PDB file of C-alpha atoms in Angstrom:
ATOM      1  CA  UNK O  45     -35.612  75.081   6.326  1.00 63.00           C
ATOM      2  CA  UNK O  46     -38.708  76.664   4.761  1.00 53.00           C
ATOM      3  CA  UNK O  47     -41.894  74.612   5.246  1.00 68.00           C
ATOM      4  CA  UNK O  48     -39.890  72.059   7.159  1.00 93.00           C
ATOM      5  CA  UNK O  49     -39.797  70.337  10.535  1.00 97.00           C
ATOM      6  CA  UNK O  50     -37.205  71.507  13.038  1.00 98.00           C
ATOM      7  CA  UNK O  51     -36.738  69.238  16.045  1.00 98.00           C
ATOM      8  CA  UNK O  52     -35.730  70.698  19.380  1.00 98.00           C
ATOM      9  CA  UNK O  53     -33.226  68.337  21.017  1.00 97.00           C
ATOM     10  CA  UNK O  54     -32.906  69.528  24.601  1.00 96.00           C
ATOM     11  CA  UNK O  55     -32.775  68.013  28.052  1.00 93.00           C
ATOM     12  CA  UNK O  56     -32.214  70.108  31.170  1.00 89.00           C
ATOM     13  CA  UNK O  57     -30.022  69.096  34.104  1.00 91.00           C
ATOM     14  CA  UNK O  58     -32.937  67.655  36.101  1.00 90.00           C
ATOM     15  CA  UNK O  59     -34.128  65.472  33.210  1.00 91.00           C
ATOM     16  CA  UNK O  60     -33.067  61.847  32.671  1.00 92.00           C
ATOM     17  CA  UNK O  61     -31.782  62.368  29.120  1.00 95.00           C
ATOM     18  CA  UNK O  62     -29.490  65.255  30.060  1.00 95.00           C
ATOM     19  CA  UNK O  63     -26.261  64.445  28.194  1.00 97.00           C
ATOM     20  CA  UNK O  64     -24.534  65.780  25.058  1.00 98.00           C
ATOM     21  CA  UNK O  65     -24.112  62.195  23.861  1.00 98.00           C
ATOM     22  CA  UNK O  66     -27.802  61.386  24.284  1.00 97.00           C
ATOM     23  CA  UNK O  67     -28.826  64.631  22.568  1.00 98.00           C
ATOM     24  CA  UNK O  68     -26.524  63.808  19.666  1.00 98.00           C
ATOM     25  CA  UNK O  69     -28.310  60.490  19.221  1.00 98.00           C
ATOM     26  CA  UNK O  70     -31.667  62.226  19.562  1.00 97.00           C
ATOM     27  CA  UNK O  71     -30.560  64.535  16.753  1.00 98.00           C
ATOM     28  CA  UNK O  72     -29.544  61.553  14.637  1.00 98.00           C
ATOM     29  CA  UNK O  73     -32.961  59.975  15.210  1.00 97.00           C
ATOM     30  CA  UNK O  74     -34.630  63.256  14.227  1.00 97.00           C
ATOM     31  CA  UNK O  75     -32.530  63.428  11.070  1.00 97.00           C
ATOM     32  CA  UNK O  76     -33.422  59.851  10.134  1.00 97.00           C
ATOM     33  CA  UNK O  77     -37.079  60.675  10.749  1.00 96.00           C
ATOM     34  CA  UNK O  78     -37.010  63.559   8.287  1.00 96.00           C
ATOM     35  CA  UNK O  79     -36.111  66.663  10.295  1.00 97.00           C
ATOM     36  CA  UNK O  80     -34.593  69.466   8.239  1.00 96.00           C
ATOM     37  CA  UNK O  81     -33.110  71.398  11.139  1.00 97.00           C
ATOM     38  CA  UNK O  82     -32.465  71.279  14.873  1.00 98.00           C
ATOM     39  CA  UNK O  83     -32.755  73.512  17.911  1.00 98.00           C
ATOM     40  CA  UNK O  84     -30.165  72.779  20.588  1.00 98.00           C
ATOM     41  CA  UNK O  85     -29.216  74.115  24.002  1.00 98.00           C
ATOM     42  CA  UNK O  86     -25.594  74.637  25.156  1.00 98.00           C
ATOM     43  CA  UNK O  87     -22.313  74.568  23.284  1.00 98.00           C
ATOM     44  CA  UNK O  88     -21.537  71.059  24.566  1.00 98.00           C
ATOM     45  CA  UNK O  89     -24.741  69.620  23.082  1.00 98.00           C
ATOM     46  CA  UNK O  90     -24.220  71.487  19.807  1.00 98.00           C
ATOM     47  CA  UNK O  91     -20.677  70.142  19.464  1.00 98.00           C
ATOM     48  CA  UNK O  92     -21.863  66.582  20.059  1.00 98.00           C
ATOM     49  CA  UNK O  93     -24.746  66.973  17.617  1.00 98.00           C
ATOM     50  CA  UNK O  94     -22.452  68.265  14.872  1.00 98.00           C
ATOM     51  CA  UNK O  95     -20.469  65.023  15.090  1.00 98.00           C
ATOM     52  CA  UNK O  96     -23.601  63.013  14.265  1.00 97.00           C
ATOM     53  CA  UNK O  97     -25.542  65.076  11.716  1.00 98.00           C
ATOM     54  CA  UNK O  98     -25.042  67.873   9.233  1.00 97.00           C
ATOM     55  CA  UNK O  99     -28.197  69.938   9.688  1.00 97.00           C
ATOM     56  CA  UNK O 100     -28.783  73.661  10.269  1.00 97.00           C
ATOM     57  CA  UNK O 101     -28.897  74.455  13.993  1.00 98.00           C
ATOM     58  CA  UNK O 102     -30.761  77.084  15.960  1.00 98.00           C
ATOM     59  CA  UNK O 103     -28.473  77.468  18.955  1.00 98.00           C
ATOM     60  CA  UNK O 104     -29.538  78.710  22.370  1.00 98.00           C
ATOM     61  CA  UNK O 105     -28.114  78.686  25.872  1.00 98.00           C
ATOM     62  CA  UNK O 106     -30.550  78.486  28.755  1.00 98.00           C
ATOM     63  CA  UNK O 107     -29.095  80.233  31.762  1.00 97.00           C
ATOM     64  CA  UNK O 108     -30.667  81.298  35.064  1.00 97.00           C
ATOM     65  CA  UNK O 109     -29.954  84.737  36.498  1.00 98.00           C
ATOM     66  CA  UNK O 110     -31.258  85.813  39.895  1.00 97.00           C
ATOM     67  CA  UNK O 111     -32.455  89.210  38.688  1.00 97.00           C
ATOM     68  CA  UNK O 112     -34.406  88.149  35.587  1.00 97.00           C
ATOM     69  CA  UNK O 113     -37.076  85.744  34.347  1.00 97.00           C
ATOM     70  CA  UNK O 114     -35.388  85.609  30.946  1.00 98.00           C
ATOM     71  CA  UNK O 115     -33.665  82.238  30.520  1.00 98.00           C
ATOM     72  CA  UNK O 116     -33.093  81.762  26.777  1.00 98.00           C
ATOM     73  CA  UNK O 117     -29.737  83.308  25.805  1.00 98.00           C
ATOM     74  CA  UNK O 118     -30.188  86.167  28.294  1.00 98.00           C
ATOM     75  CA  UNK O 119     -26.908  88.066  27.871  1.00 98.00           C
ATOM     76  CA  UNK O 120     -24.290  88.865  25.268  1.00 98.00           C
ATOM     77  CA  UNK O 121     -21.965  86.336  26.912  1.00 98.00           C
ATOM     78  CA  UNK O 122     -24.215  83.454  25.806  1.00 98.00           C
ATOM     79  CA  UNK O 123     -24.518  84.970  22.339  1.00 98.00           C
ATOM     80  CA  UNK O 124     -20.737  85.158  22.065  1.00 98.00           C
ATOM     81  CA  UNK O 125     -20.328  81.503  23.061  1.00 98.00           C
ATOM     82  CA  UNK O 126     -22.821  80.404  20.403  1.00 98.00           C
ATOM     83  CA  UNK O 127     -21.242  82.654  17.777  1.00 98.00           C
ATOM     84  CA  UNK O 128     -17.786  81.266  18.459  1.00 98.00           C
ATOM     85  CA  UNK O 129     -19.101  77.705  18.192  1.00 98.00           C
ATOM     86  CA  UNK O 130     -20.769  78.515  14.902  1.00 98.00           C
ATOM     87  CA  UNK O 131     -24.497  77.966  14.408  1.00 98.00           C
ATOM     88  CA  UNK O 132     -26.673  79.050  11.525  1.00 98.00           C
ATOM     89  CA  UNK O 133     -29.110  80.901  13.790  1.00 98.00           C
ATOM     90  CA  UNK O 134     -28.852  82.155  17.369  1.00 98.00           C
ATOM     91  CA  UNK O 135     -32.137  82.220  19.262  1.00 98.00           C
ATOM     92  CA  UNK O 136     -32.995  84.309  22.303  1.00 98.00           C
ATOM     93  CA  UNK O 137     -35.883  85.514  24.427  1.00 98.00           C
ATOM     94  CA  UNK O 138     -37.263  88.713  22.893  1.00 98.00           C
ATOM     95  CA  UNK O 139     -40.145  89.289  25.292  1.00 98.00           C
ATOM     96  CA  UNK O 140     -40.683  92.657  26.952  1.00 97.00           C
ATOM     97  CA  UNK O 141     -39.318  91.312  30.246  1.00 97.00           C
ATOM     98  CA  UNK O 142     -36.137  92.881  31.555  1.00 98.00           C
ATOM     99  CA  UNK O 143     -32.954  90.897  31.100  1.00 98.00           C
ATOM    100  CA  UNK O 144     -30.181  90.553  33.698  1.00 98.00           C
ATOM    101  CA  UNK O 145     -28.923  93.914  35.015  1.00 96.00           C
ATOM    102  CA  UNK O 146     -32.310  95.446  34.091  1.00 97.00           C
ATOM    103  CA  UNK O 147     -31.421  95.544  30.389  1.00 98.00           C
ATOM    104  CA  UNK O 148     -34.238  95.873  27.872  1.00 98.00           C
ATOM    105  CA  UNK O 149     -34.431  93.680  24.793  1.00 98.00           C
ATOM    106  CA  UNK O 150     -33.843  96.722  22.594  1.00 98.00           C
ATOM    107  CA  UNK O 151     -30.570  97.659  24.304  1.00 98.00           C
ATOM    108  CA  UNK O 152     -29.455  94.023  24.405  1.00 98.00           C
ATOM    109  CA  UNK O 153     -30.012  93.521  20.697  1.00 98.00           C
ATOM    110  CA  UNK O 154     -28.381  96.819  19.769  1.00 98.00           C
ATOM    111  CA  UNK O 155     -25.179  95.569  21.409  1.00 98.00           C
ATOM    112  CA  UNK O 156     -25.522  92.092  19.910  1.00 98.00           C
ATOM    113  CA  UNK O 157     -26.112  93.320  16.370  1.00 97.00           C
ATOM    114  CA  UNK O 158     -23.232  95.762  16.546  1.00 98.00           C
ATOM    115  CA  UNK O 159     -20.847  93.069  17.745  1.00 98.00           C
ATOM    116  CA  UNK O 160     -22.022  90.231  15.477  1.00 98.00           C
ATOM    117  CA  UNK O 161     -23.380  91.948  12.329  1.00 97.00           C
ATOM    118  CA  UNK O 162     -23.059  88.872  10.102  1.00 97.00           C
ATOM    119  CA  UNK O 163     -24.968  86.455  12.361  1.00 98.00           C
ATOM    120  CA  UNK O 164     -28.628  85.498  11.840  1.00 98.00           C
ATOM    121  CA  UNK O 165     -30.838  85.916  14.908  1.00 98.00           C
ATOM    122  CA  UNK O 166     -34.218  84.500  15.886  1.00 98.00           C
ATOM    123  CA  UNK O 167     -36.449  86.218  18.428  1.00 98.00           C
ATOM    124  CA  UNK O 168     -38.551  84.000  20.708  1.00 98.00           C
ATOM    125  CA  UNK O 169     -41.694  86.018  21.480  1.00 98.00           C
ATOM    126  CA  UNK O 170     -44.954  85.581  23.363  1.00 98.00           C
ATOM    127  CA  UNK O 171     -47.160  88.290  21.819  1.00 98.00           C
ATOM    128  CA  UNK O 172     -47.856  89.968  18.504  1.00 98.00           C
ATOM    129  CA  UNK O 173     -46.527  93.257  19.859  1.00 98.00           C
ATOM    130  CA  UNK O 174     -43.215  91.640  20.793  1.00 98.00           C
ATOM    131  CA  UNK O 175     -42.928  90.153  17.299  1.00 98.00           C
ATOM    132  CA  UNK O 176     -43.543  93.530  15.673  1.00 98.00           C
ATOM    133  CA  UNK O 177     -40.985  95.199  17.913  1.00 98.00           C
ATOM    134  CA  UNK O 178     -38.380  92.482  17.332  1.00 98.00           C
ATOM    135  CA  UNK O 179     -38.739  92.935  13.578  1.00 98.00           C
ATOM    136  CA  UNK O 180     -38.341  96.690  14.027  1.00 98.00           C
ATOM    137  CA  UNK O 181     -35.134  96.057  16.002  1.00 98.00           C
ATOM    138  CA  UNK O 182     -33.721  94.073  13.086  1.00 98.00           C
ATOM    139  CA  UNK O 183     -34.003  90.364  13.897  1.00 98.00           C
ATOM    140  CA  UNK O 184     -34.040  87.938  10.974  1.00 98.00           C
ATOM    141  CA  UNK O 185     -36.767  85.565  12.214  1.00 98.00           C
ATOM    142  CA  UNK O 186     -39.447  85.600  14.893  1.00 98.00           C
ATOM    143  CA  UNK O 187     -40.786  82.499  16.608  1.00 98.00           C
ATOM    144  CA  UNK O 188     -43.880  82.026  18.763  1.00 98.00           C
ATOM    145  CA  UNK O 189     -41.851  79.976  21.239  1.00 98.00           C
ATOM    146  CA  UNK O 190     -43.024  81.665  24.432  1.00 98.00           C
ATOM    147  CA  UNK O 191     -46.762  81.943  23.814  1.00 97.00           C
ATOM    148  CA  UNK O 192     -48.372  80.661  27.002  1.00 95.00           C
ATOM    149  CA  UNK O 193     -45.100  80.610  28.919  1.00 94.00           C
ATOM    150  CA  UNK O 194     -45.141  84.167  30.226  1.00 95.00           C
ATOM    151  CA  UNK O 195     -47.445  85.546  32.909  1.00 92.00           C
ATOM    152  CA  UNK O 196     -49.266  87.757  30.406  1.00 91.00           C
ATOM    153  CA  UNK O 197     -49.962  84.936  27.929  1.00 96.00           C
ATOM    154  CA  UNK O 198     -51.116  82.056  30.115  1.00 94.00           C
ATOM    155  CA  UNK O 199     -53.829  80.160  28.265  1.00 92.00           C
ATOM    156  CA  UNK O 200     -53.288  81.924  24.928  1.00 95.00           C
ATOM    157  CA  UNK O 201     -53.851  79.836  21.815  1.00 96.00           C
ATOM    158  CA  UNK O 202     -50.492  79.479  20.001  1.00 96.00           C
ATOM    159  CA  UNK O 203     -52.065  79.012  16.572  1.00 97.00           C
ATOM    160  CA  UNK O 204     -54.183  82.148  16.943  1.00 97.00           C
ATOM    161  CA  UNK O 205     -51.162  84.142  18.048  1.00 98.00           C
ATOM    162  CA  UNK O 206     -49.172  82.667  15.152  1.00 98.00           C
ATOM    163  CA  UNK O 207     -51.828  83.788  12.684  1.00 98.00           C
ATOM    164  CA  UNK O 208     -51.808  87.308  14.104  1.00 98.00           C
ATOM    165  CA  UNK O 209     -47.997  87.468  14.034  1.00 98.00           C
ATOM    166  CA  UNK O 210     -47.990  86.363  10.403  1.00 98.00           C
ATOM    167  CA  UNK O 211     -50.465  89.106   9.542  1.00 98.00           C
ATOM    168  CA  UNK O 212     -48.416  91.749  11.368  1.00 98.00           C
ATOM    169  CA  UNK O 213     -44.824  91.041  10.293  1.00 98.00           C
ATOM    170  CA  UNK O 214     -42.837  90.760   7.075  1.00 98.00           C
ATOM    171  CA  UNK O 215     -39.973  88.481   8.104  1.00 98.00           C
ATOM    172  CA  UNK O 216     -40.038  84.668   8.371  1.00 98.00           C
ATOM    173  CA  UNK O 217     -42.143  83.391  11.275  1.00 98.00           C
ATOM    174  CA  UNK O 218     -41.429  80.019  12.849  1.00 98.00           C
ATOM    175  CA  UNK O 219     -44.169  78.222  14.779  1.00 98.00           C
ATOM    176  CA  UNK O 220     -42.842  76.921  18.073  1.00 97.00           C
ATOM    177  CA  UNK O 221     -44.328  76.233  21.490  1.00 94.00           C
ATOM    178  CA  UNK O 222     -47.082  73.675  22.074  1.00 92.00           C
ATOM    179  CA  UNK O 223     -46.827  72.360  18.517  1.00 96.00           C
ATOM    180  CA  UNK O 224     -47.431  68.965  20.107  1.00 92.00           C
ATOM    181  CA  UNK O 225     -49.432  67.150  17.412  1.00 94.00           C
ATOM    182  CA  UNK O 226     -48.881  66.579  13.673  1.00 95.00           C
ATOM    183  CA  UNK O 227     -52.220  68.309  13.094  1.00 96.00           C
ATOM    184  CA  UNK O 228     -51.056  71.503  14.811  1.00 96.00           C
ATOM    185  CA  UNK O 229     -47.802  71.464  12.867  1.00 96.00           C
ATOM    186  CA  UNK O 230     -49.674  71.047   9.594  1.00 96.00           C
ATOM    187  CA  UNK O 231     -52.065  73.862  10.494  1.00 97.00           C
ATOM    188  CA  UNK O 232     -49.145  76.149  11.300  1.00 97.00           C
ATOM    189  CA  UNK O 233     -47.788  75.618   7.790  1.00 97.00           C
ATOM    190  CA  UNK O 234     -51.224  76.183   6.291  1.00 97.00           C
ATOM    191  CA  UNK O 235     -51.371  79.531   8.082  1.00 97.00           C
ATOM    192  CA  UNK O 236     -48.068  80.493   6.504  1.00 97.00           C
ATOM    193  CA  UNK O 237     -45.374  79.590   9.031  1.00 97.00           C
ATOM    194  CA  UNK O 238     -41.871  79.434   7.564  1.00 97.00           C
ATOM    195  CA  UNK O 239     -41.160  76.235   9.519  1.00 97.00           C
ATOM    196  CA  UNK O 240     -42.308  74.413  12.657  1.00 98.00           C
ATOM    197  CA  UNK O 241     -40.246  73.545  15.721  1.00 98.00           C
ATOM    198  CA  UNK O 242     -41.382  70.510  17.709  1.00 97.00           C
ATOM    199  CA  UNK O 243     -39.655  69.553  20.941  1.00 95.00           C
ATOM    200  CA  UNK O 244     -41.405  67.916  23.871  1.00 92.00           C
ATOM    201  CA  UNK O 245     -43.745  65.766  21.782  1.00 93.00           C
ATOM    202  CA  UNK O 246     -40.749  64.167  20.037  1.00 94.00           C
ATOM    203  CA  UNK O 247     -37.799  64.349  22.400  1.00 94.00           C
ATOM    204  CA  UNK O 248     -39.162  64.132  25.963  1.00 92.00           C
ATOM    205  CA  UNK O 249     -40.237  60.549  26.660  1.00 93.00           C
ATOM    206  CA  UNK O 250     -41.107  61.325  30.278  1.00 92.00           C
ATOM    207  CA  UNK O 251     -43.776  63.772  29.048  1.00 91.00           C
ATOM    208  CA  UNK O 252     -45.090  61.253  26.539  1.00 92.00           C
ATOM    209  CA  UNK O 253     -45.260  58.546  29.212  1.00 94.00           C
ATOM    210  CA  UNK O 254     -47.058  60.869  31.609  1.00 93.00           C
ATOM    211  CA  UNK O 255     -49.587  61.768  28.909  1.00 91.00           C
ATOM    212  CA  UNK O 256     -50.426  58.118  28.321  1.00 93.00           C
ATOM    213  CA  UNK O 257     -50.466  57.344  32.056  1.00 94.00           C
ATOM    214  CA  UNK O 258     -52.858  60.171  32.917  1.00 93.00           C
ATOM    215  CA  UNK O 259     -55.274  59.220  30.148  1.00 92.00           C
ATOM    216  CA  UNK O 260     -55.243  55.557  31.182  1.00 94.00           C
ATOM    217  CA  UNK O 261     -55.906  56.491  34.801  1.00 94.00           C
ATOM    218  CA  UNK O 262     -59.257  57.886  33.653  1.00 93.00           C
ATOM    219  CA  UNK O 263     -60.484  54.315  33.179  1.00 90.00           C
ATOM    220  CA  UNK O 264     -62.552  53.273  36.161  1.00 74.00           C
TER     221      UNK O 264
END
């Protein structure tokens, strides 16, 4: 997937396109449009997608826990479900926020790596420091997925953070999070990103419609 476009095909329960069938067709559309990989949420969606396309998948499971802000593959139970389904890469939140049961990322990944030593893992981070630490812990890939989505990184420029992560790590770095224009995606590759994940700007028509609507409402 080096230097390639990865399309995130996700729709949460409160979104109109929430359906494994719809996500499988979204994946097919992404494939026909030139995507070289996919990012997908939940085992059900992944199973449906596999029936439509044969592309590498970054699998995640978004799950809410009352005692943690971490939502992307928060516990080893979600990792196990993704491993059993079989995906090329398992992605998870690797920020410095505590996971469910007050578990640190370091302790979580120690258990994960010991249990699934042959699996490739991608760490979704929000800061350079988190990327450096994730590499030290032994992840295979880091991604700038959560830049701007944590309390400490509100307003941060994802391309600037990407550049700093690239300068500070030695493993593949995927640009993800607010890569919402072709120009940003191209710039990410120019900076040295291994690949670029694009989600909302391709697969969330309600966001696209809202963007057009707001701009048109500026006309007096």
